[in-house]
Amino acid sequence: MEAVEVEVEVNVHGSEKPLVVIVGLPDAAVRESSQRVTSAIVASALRLEDGTKTVNLAPADLRKEGPSFDLPIALAMVGAAETEPPSTTDCAVIGELALDGTVRSVKGVLPIAIEARRRGRRRLLVPEANATEAAIVEGIEVYPVRNLNQAWRFLTGEESIAPHQLDRAALFAGRRRHETDFDEVKGQHHVKRALEVAVAGGHNLLMIGPPGTGKSMLAKRLPTIMPDMSEEEAIEVTKIQSIAGLLDPGESLVAARPFRSPHHTISDAGLLGGGTNPGPGEVSLAHLGVLFLDELPEFRRQTLEVLRQPLEDGQVTISRAAGTLTFPARSMLVAALNPCPCGFYGDLKRECRCSPRKIEQYRQRISGPLLDRIDLHVEVPLVDYRELSGNGGGESSAAMRDRISAAREVQAGRFERSTAATNAAMGPREVRAHCQLDAEGAGFLEQAMETLNFSARAHDRILKVARTLADLDGSEAIAANHVLEAIQYRTLDRNLFH
């Protein structure tokens, strides 16, 4: 997530045959750059000193990966052949080279631009395809280059390149469009209410129902009711997409909240992050957006268990022998499952053909601790024919988003001096301060705790959901009806799974 500045040094000394030796813990892609760089310099008609060229990438104890060092290595090698090479103390350079000297796009340009500005670099040379992404960062001049020859002539002052200009506000506003809307969903009013509550407070949600009831359709429309991202949030999301190489060509800023829906065959590393060269997983790619897990019991139990720590901490820490990496993971978890393997357990119109043993095995794929971390559980029944055939649509996403935005503004004022951003992120101290109940509400909660045997974690999550319900109603205090509604969002898993 954070870029590290690497200094490229080149020394040339006499030798019978020309060699390029790269040191500084390079990986295979960096070592292979010697062939690409040499060919690019010759193709660009630039001077290359004879003899052995030793290229040092400092700091030497940091492993260097990928082809992003091609362009700075080439410029340093050409500069080593000059009596008075141009000064580059105020300039940072990034780019991959083709054999003909063309500069190709690379991953992670946005965090590189942020780090270059932090280190006081005034100019940044990037591939032309990455210029818009880098120009998002204010306070640094971004110069797009098409080839190695142009980059060298720019550094020597023989050719001028205009800094890339970007209207950040217009670009940001143009990306906030959605092709779907909640008014396309007919029926399921109580499910829409639960989704509104979940988004308003940043709560995790579980939908249970037979196939074809619209669980996936509802989940895919969640980004349409989430509050618009601020520019800081958009840059944070774009950084993750950039280092993962997921930005589409020409796309420079992710202004719509991400929606990730991985397949149930995903591995632990794919969901949490890691791999040979550790990178962000799906839970981090959904940062500040929605992580949707359809057919939840079909995921491997071990894979689901790795979600428990990110759901609590809002970040993923990956430890390897070479070091520790931390990725943000403040995503909203939305899961869907059938009540049984065939999907019709409890259906009044279709018969379930699963044996009790099969149903029990199916339910045990989801652990109790994971369910405890999901704040709202809601049943999604079949939609009545009259509602399906009716011409009238449901409430629009814009109307729902207005109420949610108002509730989020209340939370922003409440947590102005806290690390929490939403009600779901409240710690024990914030819960005690902002979730006080009157005598009637406390009585209802006590009765529910004794009757349904909720855990201490479930107790706090009920209070957080009740706080969100009060915010949606514009109420300063949590009323008894808010507590009752929050409790009924927790009872479904107890009735179904026990």
Short mmCIF file of C-alpha atoms in Angstrom, two decimals:
data_model
loop_
_atom_site.label_atom_id
_atom_site.label_comp_id
_atom_site.label_asym_id
_atom_site.label_seq_id
_atom_site.Cartn_x
_atom_site.Cartn_y
_atom_site.Cartn_z
CA MET A 1 0.00 0.00 0.00
CA GLU A 2 2.94 2.35 0.61
CA ALA A 3 5.65 2.98 -1.98
CA VAL A 4 9.37 2.87 -1.12
CA GLU A 5 11.80 5.10 -2.99
CA VAL A 6 14.67 3.23 -4.69
CA GLU A 7 17.82 4.98 -5.84
CA VAL A 8 19.42 3.67 -9.04
CA GLU A 9 23.21 3.92 -9.23
CA VAL A 10 25.34 2.90 -12.25
CA ASN A 11 29.11 2.43 -12.40
CA VAL A 12 30.97 1.62 -15.65
CA HIS A 13 34.44 0.11 -15.76
CA GLY A 14 36.54 -1.41 -18.51
CA SER A 15 36.04 -5.00 -19.57
CA GLU A 16 36.71 -7.16 -22.61
CA LYS A 17 33.04 -7.85 -23.17
CA PRO A 18 30.04 -5.70 -22.20
CA LEU A 19 28.03 -6.91 -19.22
CA VAL A 20 25.20 -5.54 -17.11
CA VAL A 21 25.21 -6.68 -13.48
CA ILE A 22 22.25 -5.72 -11.31
CA VAL A 23 22.65 -5.92 -7.52
CA GLY A 24 20.38 -4.97 -4.62
CA LEU A 25 18.18 -8.07 -4.13
CA PRO A 26 16.56 -8.06 -7.61
CA ASP A 27 14.02 -10.73 -8.52
CA ALA A 28 13.96 -12.51 -11.88
CA ALA A 29 11.96 -9.75 -13.60
CA VAL A 30 14.45 -7.10 -12.46
CA ARG A 31 17.49 -9.17 -13.48
CA GLU A 32 15.98 -9.69 -16.93
CA SER A 33 15.67 -5.94 -17.34
CA SER A 34 19.34 -5.81 -18.39
CA GLN A 35 18.41 -7.31 -21.77
CA ARG A 36 15.38 -5.07 -22.22
CA VAL A 37 17.28 -1.95 -21.21
CA THR A 38 20.26 -2.62 -23.45
CA SER A 39 18.05 -3.27 -26.47
CA ALA A 40 15.93 -0.18 -25.74
CA ILE A 41 18.99 2.09 -25.49
CA VAL A 42 20.37 0.84 -28.83
CA ALA A 43 16.96 1.15 -30.52
CA SER A 44 16.62 4.71 -29.18
CA ALA A 45 19.96 5.75 -30.73
CA LEU A 46 21.35 6.77 -27.34
CA ARG A 47 24.96 6.42 -26.26
CA LEU A 48 25.89 3.33 -24.21
CA GLU A 49 29.34 3.07 -22.61
CA ASP A 50 31.39 -0.05 -23.33
CA GLY A 51 32.51 -2.30 -20.51
CA THR A 52 30.79 -3.74 -17.48
CA LYS A 53 27.87 -1.74 -16.07
CA THR A 54 27.12 -2.37 -12.39
CA VAL A 55 23.60 -1.28 -11.46
CA ASN A 56 22.88 -0.91 -7.74
CA LEU A 57 19.31 -0.59 -6.44
CA ALA A 58 19.35 0.98 -2.98
CA PRO A 59 18.34 0.22 -0.27
CA ALA A 60 20.17 -3.06 -0.85
CA ASP A 61 18.27 -5.00 1.83
CA LEU A 62 14.85 -4.46 0.18
CA ARG A 63 13.75 -7.04 -2.38
CA LYS A 64 13.01 -5.45 -5.76
CA GLU A 65 10.20 -6.93 -7.86
CA GLY A 66 8.70 -6.33 -11.29
CA PRO A 67 9.71 -4.46 -14.45
CA SER A 68 9.03 -0.96 -13.09
CA PHE A 69 12.76 -0.17 -12.77
CA ASP A 70 13.48 -0.43 -16.52
CA LEU A 71 13.18 3.27 -17.36
CA PRO A 72 15.25 4.65 -14.45
CA ILE A 73 17.93 2.00 -15.02
CA ALA A 74 18.12 2.91 -18.72
CA LEU A 75 18.34 6.65 -17.99
CA ALA A 76 21.06 6.03 -15.40
CA MET A 77 23.08 3.88 -17.86
CA VAL A 78 22.82 6.53 -20.57
CA GLY A 79 23.78 9.20 -18.03
CA ALA A 80 26.84 7.18 -17.00
CA ALA A 81 28.15 7.54 -20.55
CA GLU A 82 27.95 11.35 -20.41
CA THR A 83 30.63 13.66 -19.06
CA GLU A 84 28.03 15.85 -17.37
CA PRO A 85 24.79 13.90 -16.87
CA PRO A 86 21.63 15.92 -16.14
CA SER A 87 20.60 16.50 -12.54
CA THR A 88 17.68 14.34 -11.39
CA THR A 89 17.61 15.21 -7.67
CA ASP A 90 14.08 16.68 -7.94
CA CYS A 91 12.76 13.95 -10.24
CA ALA A 92 11.29 10.47 -9.72
CA VAL A 93 11.00 8.01 -12.62
CA ILE A 94 8.97 4.83 -13.16
CA GLY A 95 8.24 2.70 -16.22
CA GLU A 96 8.72 -0.58 -18.09
CA LEU A 97 10.57 -0.63 -21.41
CA ALA A 98 9.84 -2.52 -24.60
CA LEU A 99 12.74 -3.67 -26.77
CA ASP A 100 12.20 -0.73 -29.13
CA GLY A 101 12.34 1.83 -26.30
CA THR A 102 8.58 2.30 -25.87
CA VAL A 103 7.57 2.98 -22.26
CA ARG A 104 4.85 0.61 -21.07
CA SER A 105 2.42 1.09 -18.18
CA VAL A 106 3.11 -0.33 -14.73
CA LYS A 107 1.15 -1.12 -11.58
CA GLY A 108 1.03 0.97 -8.41
CA VAL A 109 1.62 4.43 -9.90
CA LEU A 110 -0.76 6.20 -7.49
CA PRO A 111 1.08 5.23 -4.27
CA ILE A 112 4.36 6.02 -6.06
CA ALA A 113 3.14 9.55 -6.82
CA ILE A 114 2.04 10.01 -3.20
CA GLU A 115 5.44 8.92 -1.88
CA ALA A 116 7.33 11.06 -4.41
CA ARG A 117 5.39 14.13 -3.26
CA ARG A 118 6.04 13.26 0.39
CA ARG A 119 9.78 13.10 -0.30
CA GLY A 120 9.74 16.53 -1.93
CA ARG A 121 10.19 15.43 -5.56
CA ARG A 122 8.94 18.18 -7.85
CA ARG A 123 8.74 16.14 -11.09
CA LEU A 124 7.51 12.63 -11.82
CA LEU A 125 8.14 10.84 -15.13
CA VAL A 126 5.58 8.10 -15.77
CA PRO A 127 4.36 6.07 -18.77
CA GLU A 128 1.82 7.98 -20.83
CA ALA A 129 -0.87 5.40 -19.98
CA ASN A 130 -0.40 6.06 -16.24
CA ALA A 131 -0.31 9.86 -16.39
CA THR A 132 -3.93 10.45 -15.40
CA GLU A 133 -3.64 8.09 -12.44
CA ALA A 134 -0.52 9.87 -11.16
CA ALA A 135 -2.01 13.33 -11.76
CA ILE A 136 -4.67 12.65 -9.14
CA VAL A 137 -2.04 13.57 -6.57
CA GLU A 138 -1.75 17.33 -6.15
CA GLY A 139 1.54 19.07 -5.46
CA ILE A 140 3.72 17.25 -7.99
CA GLU A 141 4.18 17.77 -11.74
CA VAL A 142 3.47 14.63 -13.76
CA TYR A 143 5.19 14.29 -17.14
CA PRO A 144 3.95 11.52 -19.45
CA VAL A 145 6.63 9.92 -21.64
CA ARG A 146 6.08 7.68 -24.67
CA ASN A 147 9.59 6.32 -25.14
CA LEU A 148 13.10 6.29 -23.72
CA ASN A 149 14.47 8.83 -26.20
CA GLN A 150 11.80 11.36 -25.25
CA ALA A 151 12.49 10.82 -21.52
CA TRP A 152 16.24 11.42 -21.98
CA ARG A 153 15.73 14.52 -24.14
CA PHE A 154 13.35 15.89 -21.50
CA LEU A 155 15.93 15.44 -18.70
CA THR A 156 18.64 17.12 -20.78
CA GLY A 157 16.35 20.03 -21.68
CA GLU A 158 16.35 19.26 -25.43
CA GLU A 159 12.60 18.62 -25.47
CA SER A 160 9.81 20.08 -23.39
CA ILE A 161 6.81 18.10 -22.16
CA ALA A 162 3.74 19.80 -20.76
CA PRO A 163 2.73 18.57 -17.29
CA HIS A 164 -0.37 16.40 -17.42
CA GLN A 165 -3.41 18.43 -16.35
CA LEU A 166 -6.40 16.80 -14.67
CA ASP A 167 -9.76 18.18 -13.58
CA ARG A 168 -10.08 16.04 -10.45
CA ALA A 169 -13.55 17.26 -9.53
CA ALA A 170 -15.02 16.51 -12.97
CA LEU A 171 -13.32 13.13 -13.11
CA PHE A 172 -14.55 12.25 -9.64
CA ALA A 173 -18.13 13.26 -10.39
CA GLY A 174 -18.17 11.39 -13.71
CA ARG A 175 -17.34 8.05 -12.07
CA ARG A 176 -20.32 8.05 -9.67
CA ARG A 177 -22.84 6.32 -11.88
CA HIS A 178 -24.70 3.07 -11.32
CA GLU A 179 -26.48 0.95 -13.88
CA THR A 180 -28.81 -0.72 -11.36
CA ASP A 181 -31.35 0.60 -8.87
CA PHE A 182 -33.45 -0.71 -6.00
CA ASP A 183 -36.65 0.38 -7.74
CA GLU A 184 -36.14 -2.65 -10.01
CA VAL A 185 -36.67 -5.00 -7.04
CA LYS A 186 -40.29 -5.88 -6.43
CA GLY A 187 -41.44 -6.94 -2.99
CA GLN A 188 -38.99 -7.91 -0.21
CA HIS A 189 -39.71 -4.69 1.68
CA HIS A 190 -38.46 -6.02 5.01
CA VAL A 191 -35.21 -7.16 3.35
CA LYS A 192 -34.68 -3.70 1.86
CA ARG A 193 -35.21 -2.27 5.34
CA ALA A 194 -32.52 -4.59 6.72
CA LEU A 195 -30.14 -3.60 3.91
CA GLU A 196 -30.77 0.07 4.63
CA VAL A 197 -29.99 -0.45 8.32
CA ALA A 198 -26.86 -2.42 7.48
CA VAL A 199 -25.47 0.26 5.15
CA ALA A 200 -26.43 3.12 7.49
CA GLY A 201 -24.33 1.68 10.31
CA GLY A 202 -21.74 -0.30 8.32
CA HIS A 203 -23.06 -3.60 9.70
CA ASN A 204 -22.47 -7.07 8.29
CA LEU A 205 -25.57 -8.87 7.00
CA LEU A 206 -26.70 -12.43 6.28
CA MET A 207 -29.61 -13.29 3.97
CA ILE A 208 -31.26 -16.72 4.23
CA GLY A 209 -33.79 -17.99 1.73
CA PRO A 210 -34.55 -20.52 -1.01
CA PRO A 211 -33.13 -20.17 -4.54
CA GLY A 212 -34.64 -17.52 -6.79
CA THR A 213 -35.83 -15.12 -4.09
CA GLY A 214 -33.53 -12.29 -5.15
CA LYS A 215 -30.67 -12.50 -2.64
CA SER A 216 -27.97 -11.86 -5.22
CA MET A 217 -30.05 -9.20 -6.95
CA LEU A 218 -30.47 -7.32 -3.68
CA ALA A 219 -26.80 -7.61 -2.77
CA LYS A 220 -25.59 -6.28 -6.14
CA ARG A 221 -27.61 -3.11 -5.61
CA LEU A 222 -26.03 -2.30 -2.26
CA PRO A 223 -23.39 0.07 -3.72
CA THR A 224 -26.21 2.21 -5.15
CA ILE A 225 -27.42 3.16 -1.66
CA MET A 226 -24.00 3.60 -0.04
CA PRO A 227 -22.91 7.22 0.57
CA ASP A 228 -20.63 8.69 -2.07
CA MET A 229 -16.94 8.30 -1.34
CA SER A 230 -14.87 11.34 -0.46
CA GLU A 231 -11.80 12.07 -2.57
CA GLU A 232 -9.58 10.69 0.20
CA GLU A 233 -11.56 7.44 0.26
CA ALA A 234 -11.48 7.19 -3.53
CA ILE A 235 -7.70 7.57 -3.56
CA GLU A 236 -7.40 4.90 -0.86
CA VAL A 237 -9.51 2.46 -2.87
CA THR A 238 -7.69 3.32 -6.10
CA LYS A 239 -4.32 2.59 -4.44
CA ILE A 240 -5.44 -0.97 -3.69
CA GLN A 241 -6.81 -1.50 -7.19
CA SER A 242 -3.60 -0.04 -8.66
CA ILE A 243 -1.13 -2.27 -6.82
CA ALA A 244 -3.33 -5.27 -7.65
CA GLY A 245 -3.25 -4.33 -11.36
CA LEU A 246 -7.04 -4.14 -11.60
CA LEU A 247 -7.40 -0.62 -12.98
CA ASP A 248 -8.86 -0.74 -16.48
CA PRO A 249 -6.91 0.96 -19.30
CA GLY A 250 -7.69 4.64 -19.18
CA GLU A 251 -9.23 4.41 -15.71
CA SER A 252 -7.42 6.54 -13.18
CA LEU A 253 -9.78 6.88 -10.23
CA VAL A 254 -12.24 4.48 -8.61
CA ALA A 255 -15.03 6.74 -7.39
CA ALA A 256 -17.74 4.06 -7.04
CA ARG A 257 -17.59 1.84 -4.00
CA PRO A 258 -16.20 -1.61 -4.86
CA PHE A 259 -18.37 -4.72 -4.96
CA ARG A 260 -16.48 -8.02 -4.84
CA SER A 261 -18.17 -11.40 -5.18
CA PRO A 262 -15.56 -14.20 -5.14
CA HIS A 263 -16.46 -17.77 -6.11
CA HIS A 264 -16.79 -20.30 -3.31
CA THR A 265 -13.73 -22.21 -4.57
CA ILE A 266 -11.44 -19.32 -3.60
CA SER A 267 -8.35 -20.13 -1.54
CA ASP A 268 -7.32 -18.61 1.79
CA ALA A 269 -4.69 -16.45 0.07
CA GLY A 270 -7.19 -15.32 -2.56
CA LEU A 271 -9.67 -14.18 0.08
CA LEU A 272 -7.33 -12.79 2.72
CA GLY A 273 -4.27 -11.91 0.63
CA GLY A 274 -0.78 -13.33 0.28
CA GLY A 275 0.81 -15.52 -2.36
CA THR A 276 4.40 -15.77 -3.58
CA ASN A 277 4.59 -11.99 -3.94
CA PRO A 278 2.05 -11.05 -1.22
CA GLY A 279 -0.74 -8.86 -2.49
CA PRO A 280 -4.23 -7.81 -1.37
CA GLY A 281 -7.02 -10.40 -1.29
CA GLU A 282 -10.72 -10.02 -1.98
CA VAL A 283 -11.44 -8.69 1.51
CA SER A 284 -9.00 -5.81 0.85
CA LEU A 285 -10.16 -5.26 -2.74
CA ALA A 286 -13.62 -4.68 -1.22
CA HIS A 287 -12.23 -2.03 1.16
CA LEU A 288 -14.85 0.70 1.82
CA GLY A 289 -17.31 -1.32 -0.27
CA VAL A 290 -19.12 -4.66 -0.21
CA LEU A 291 -17.73 -8.18 0.02
CA PHE A 292 -20.54 -10.52 -1.08
CA LEU A 293 -20.23 -14.23 -0.34
CA ASP A 294 -22.99 -16.09 -2.16
CA GLU A 295 -23.79 -19.68 -1.13
CA LEU A 296 -21.87 -19.17 2.11
CA PRO A 297 -21.81 -22.84 3.25
CA GLU A 298 -20.15 -23.84 -0.03
CA PHE A 299 -16.99 -21.99 0.99
CA ARG A 300 -14.45 -24.10 2.81
CA ARG A 301 -14.86 -23.68 6.56
CA GLN A 302 -11.15 -22.91 6.99
CA THR A 303 -11.41 -20.17 4.36
CA LEU A 304 -14.36 -18.57 6.16
CA GLU A 305 -12.58 -18.68 9.50
CA VAL A 306 -9.77 -16.44 8.22
CA LEU A 307 -12.37 -13.66 7.90
CA ARG A 308 -12.87 -13.40 11.63
CA GLN A 309 -9.85 -11.22 12.34
CA PRO A 310 -10.41 -8.75 9.43
CA LEU A 311 -14.07 -8.36 10.41
CA GLU A 312 -12.99 -7.32 13.90
CA ASP A 313 -9.89 -5.23 13.14
CA GLY A 314 -10.67 -3.76 9.72
CA GLN A 315 -7.26 -4.78 8.37
CA VAL A 316 -5.32 -7.84 7.24
CA THR A 317 -1.82 -8.60 8.49
CA ILE A 318 0.24 -11.08 6.45
CA SER A 319 3.43 -12.33 8.06
CA ARG A 320 6.20 -13.87 5.97
CA ALA A 321 9.87 -14.63 6.58
CA ALA A 322 10.84 -11.52 4.60
CA GLY A 323 8.57 -9.23 6.62
CA THR A 324 5.02 -8.29 7.55
CA LEU A 325 2.48 -6.60 5.28
CA THR A 326 -0.73 -4.90 6.35
CA PHE A 327 -3.65 -4.19 4.00
CA PRO A 328 -6.84 -2.27 4.90
CA ALA A 329 -10.02 -4.36 4.97
CA ARG A 330 -12.87 -2.17 6.21
CA SER A 331 -15.45 -3.79 3.96
CA MET A 332 -19.08 -4.59 4.63
CA LEU A 333 -19.65 -8.35 4.60
CA VAL A 334 -22.90 -9.49 2.99
CA ALA A 335 -23.53 -13.23 2.79
CA ALA A 336 -26.35 -15.36 1.36
CA LEU A 337 -27.23 -18.98 1.94
CA ASN A 338 -30.00 -21.50 1.42
CA PRO A 339 -31.66 -23.00 4.51
CA CYS A 340 -30.64 -26.51 3.41
CA PRO A 341 -28.74 -28.24 0.54
CA CYS A 342 -31.81 -28.37 -1.71
CA GLY A 343 -32.89 -24.88 -0.60
CA PHE A 344 -36.51 -25.55 0.34
CA TYR A 345 -36.36 -26.30 4.06
CA GLY A 346 -39.26 -24.44 5.70
CA ASP A 347 -40.84 -23.52 2.35
CA LEU A 348 -44.63 -23.66 2.52
CA LYS A 349 -45.07 -24.47 -1.18
CA ARG A 350 -42.16 -26.74 -2.08
CA GLU A 351 -41.11 -29.84 -0.23
CA CYS A 352 -37.59 -30.23 1.20
CA ARG A 353 -36.01 -33.58 0.31
CA CYS A 354 -32.96 -33.28 2.55
CA SER A 355 -32.50 -35.66 5.48
CA PRO A 356 -32.01 -34.16 8.96
CA ARG A 357 -28.40 -35.34 8.95
CA LYS A 358 -27.70 -33.56 5.64
CA ILE A 359 -29.29 -30.38 6.92
CA GLU A 360 -27.22 -30.51 10.10
CA GLN A 361 -23.98 -31.09 8.19
CA TYR A 362 -24.84 -28.23 5.84
CA ARG A 363 -25.42 -25.80 8.71
CA GLN A 364 -22.31 -26.82 10.61
CA ARG A 365 -20.12 -25.51 7.80
CA ILE A 366 -20.61 -22.05 9.31
CA SER A 367 -19.13 -21.62 12.77
CA GLY A 368 -20.85 -19.85 15.64
CA PRO A 369 -18.04 -17.28 16.09
CA LEU A 370 -18.42 -16.21 12.45
CA LEU A 371 -22.19 -15.86 12.80
CA ASP A 372 -21.65 -13.77 15.93
CA ARG A 373 -19.71 -11.27 13.83
CA ILE A 374 -22.64 -10.78 11.44
CA ASP A 375 -24.95 -8.17 12.94
CA LEU A 376 -28.15 -8.69 10.97
CA HIS A 377 -29.76 -11.93 9.81
CA VAL A 378 -32.81 -11.64 7.60
CA GLU A 379 -35.04 -14.17 5.87
CA VAL A 380 -35.70 -13.71 2.15
CA PRO A 381 -38.92 -15.55 1.21
CA LEU A 382 -40.41 -16.14 -2.23
CA VAL A 383 -42.10 -13.11 -3.76
CA ASP A 384 -45.84 -13.22 -4.23
CA TYR A 385 -47.09 -13.37 -7.84
CA ARG A 386 -49.13 -10.18 -7.45
CA GLU A 387 -46.04 -8.23 -6.48
CA LEU A 388 -44.03 -9.72 -9.33
CA SER A 389 -46.66 -8.98 -11.95
CA GLY A 390 -47.44 -5.50 -10.69
CA ASN A 391 -46.35 -2.45 -12.66
CA GLY A 392 -45.27 -0.40 -9.70
CA GLY A 393 -41.64 -0.54 -8.67
CA GLY A 394 -40.12 -0.28 -5.23
CA GLU A 395 -38.44 2.67 -3.58
CA SER A 396 -35.51 4.13 -5.51
CA SER A 397 -31.92 3.88 -4.44
CA ALA A 398 -31.69 7.68 -4.29
CA ALA A 399 -34.41 7.91 -1.63
CA MET A 400 -32.78 5.19 0.45
CA ARG A 401 -29.35 6.78 0.03
CA ASP A 402 -30.63 10.14 1.29
CA ARG A 403 -31.78 8.61 4.58
CA ILE A 404 -28.55 6.64 4.91
CA SER A 405 -26.41 9.72 4.22
CA ALA A 406 -28.28 11.65 6.91
CA ALA A 407 -27.61 8.84 9.41
CA ARG A 408 -23.94 8.72 8.40
CA GLU A 409 -23.63 12.48 8.96
CA VAL A 410 -24.92 12.02 12.50
CA GLN A 411 -22.30 9.30 13.07
CA ALA A 412 -19.54 11.47 11.58
CA GLY A 413 -20.32 14.16 14.16
CA ARG A 414 -20.53 11.59 16.97
CA PHE A 415 -17.16 10.02 16.16
CA GLU A 416 -15.34 13.22 15.20
CA ARG A 417 -12.69 12.60 17.87
CA SER A 418 -12.75 8.80 17.65
CA THR A 419 -11.13 6.24 15.37
CA ALA A 420 -14.56 4.72 14.64
CA ALA A 421 -16.24 5.86 11.43
CA THR A 422 -19.60 4.07 11.78
CA ASN A 423 -21.70 2.54 14.53
CA ALA A 424 -20.50 -0.95 13.60
CA ALA A 425 -16.90 0.10 14.33
CA MET A 426 -17.61 1.29 17.87
CA GLY A 427 -15.43 -0.13 20.61
CA PRO A 428 -16.59 -0.99 24.15
CA ARG A 429 -16.00 2.59 25.34
CA GLU A 430 -18.09 4.10 22.52
CA VAL A 431 -20.85 1.53 23.11
CA ARG A 432 -21.09 2.53 26.78
CA ALA A 433 -21.10 6.22 25.88
CA HIS A 434 -23.56 6.23 22.96
CA CYS A 435 -25.83 3.18 23.47
CA GLN A 436 -27.58 3.89 26.75
CA LEU A 437 -31.02 2.24 27.07
CA ASP A 438 -34.05 3.29 29.03
CA ALA A 439 -35.66 0.90 31.51
CA GLU A 440 -38.08 -0.58 28.97
CA GLY A 441 -35.41 -1.20 26.34
CA ALA A 442 -33.01 -2.69 28.91
CA GLY A 443 -35.77 -5.04 30.05
CA PHE A 444 -36.40 -6.29 26.52
CA LEU A 445 -32.68 -6.86 25.93
CA GLU A 446 -32.26 -8.71 29.24
CA GLN A 447 -35.16 -11.01 28.42
CA ALA A 448 -33.75 -11.73 24.96
CA MET A 449 -30.30 -12.51 26.37
CA GLU A 450 -31.73 -15.01 28.84
CA THR A 451 -34.20 -16.62 26.43
CA LEU A 452 -32.06 -16.84 23.30
CA ASN A 453 -28.70 -17.33 25.02
CA PHE A 454 -26.90 -14.62 23.08
CA SER A 455 -23.14 -14.14 23.55
CA ALA A 456 -21.51 -10.99 24.93
CA ARG A 457 -20.47 -10.08 21.37
CA ALA A 458 -24.08 -10.42 20.20
CA HIS A 459 -25.16 -8.17 23.09
CA ASP A 460 -22.87 -5.36 21.90
CA ARG A 461 -23.89 -5.81 18.28
CA ILE A 462 -27.57 -5.53 19.19
CA LEU A 463 -26.80 -2.22 20.88
CA LYS A 464 -24.90 -1.00 17.82
CA VAL A 465 -27.77 -1.91 15.47
CA ALA A 466 -30.25 -0.22 17.83
CA ARG A 467 -28.07 2.90 17.74
CA THR A 468 -28.22 2.84 13.92
CA LEU A 469 -32.00 2.43 13.95
CA ALA A 470 -32.26 5.47 16.21
CA ASP A 471 -30.01 7.46 13.87
CA LEU A 472 -32.23 6.57 10.89
CA ASP A 473 -35.23 7.85 12.85
CA GLY A 474 -33.36 11.00 13.82
CA SER A 475 -33.66 10.11 17.50
CA GLU A 476 -31.08 11.12 20.08
CA ALA A 477 -32.09 8.32 22.43
CA ILE A 478 -32.48 4.61 21.71
CA ALA A 479 -36.15 3.71 22.18
CA ALA A 480 -37.66 0.33 23.06
CA ASN A 481 -38.85 -0.22 19.47
CA HIS A 482 -35.27 0.21 18.24
CA VAL A 483 -34.08 -2.47 20.65
CA LEU A 484 -36.88 -4.85 19.61
CA GLU A 485 -36.10 -4.45 15.92
CA ALA A 486 -32.39 -4.99 16.56
CA ILE A 487 -33.16 -8.16 18.53
CA GLN A 488 -35.31 -9.64 15.79
CA TYR A 489 -32.41 -9.22 13.37
CA ARG A 490 -30.42 -11.58 15.64
CA THR A 491 -33.02 -14.28 16.29
CA LEU A 492 -33.12 -15.85 12.86
CA ASP A 493 -29.81 -17.66 13.14
CA ARG A 494 -30.79 -19.06 16.55
CA ASN A 495 -34.12 -20.37 15.28
CA LEU A 496 -32.63 -21.83 12.12
CA PHE A 497 -29.30 -23.17 13.29
CA HIS A 498 -30.27 -24.43 16.73
#
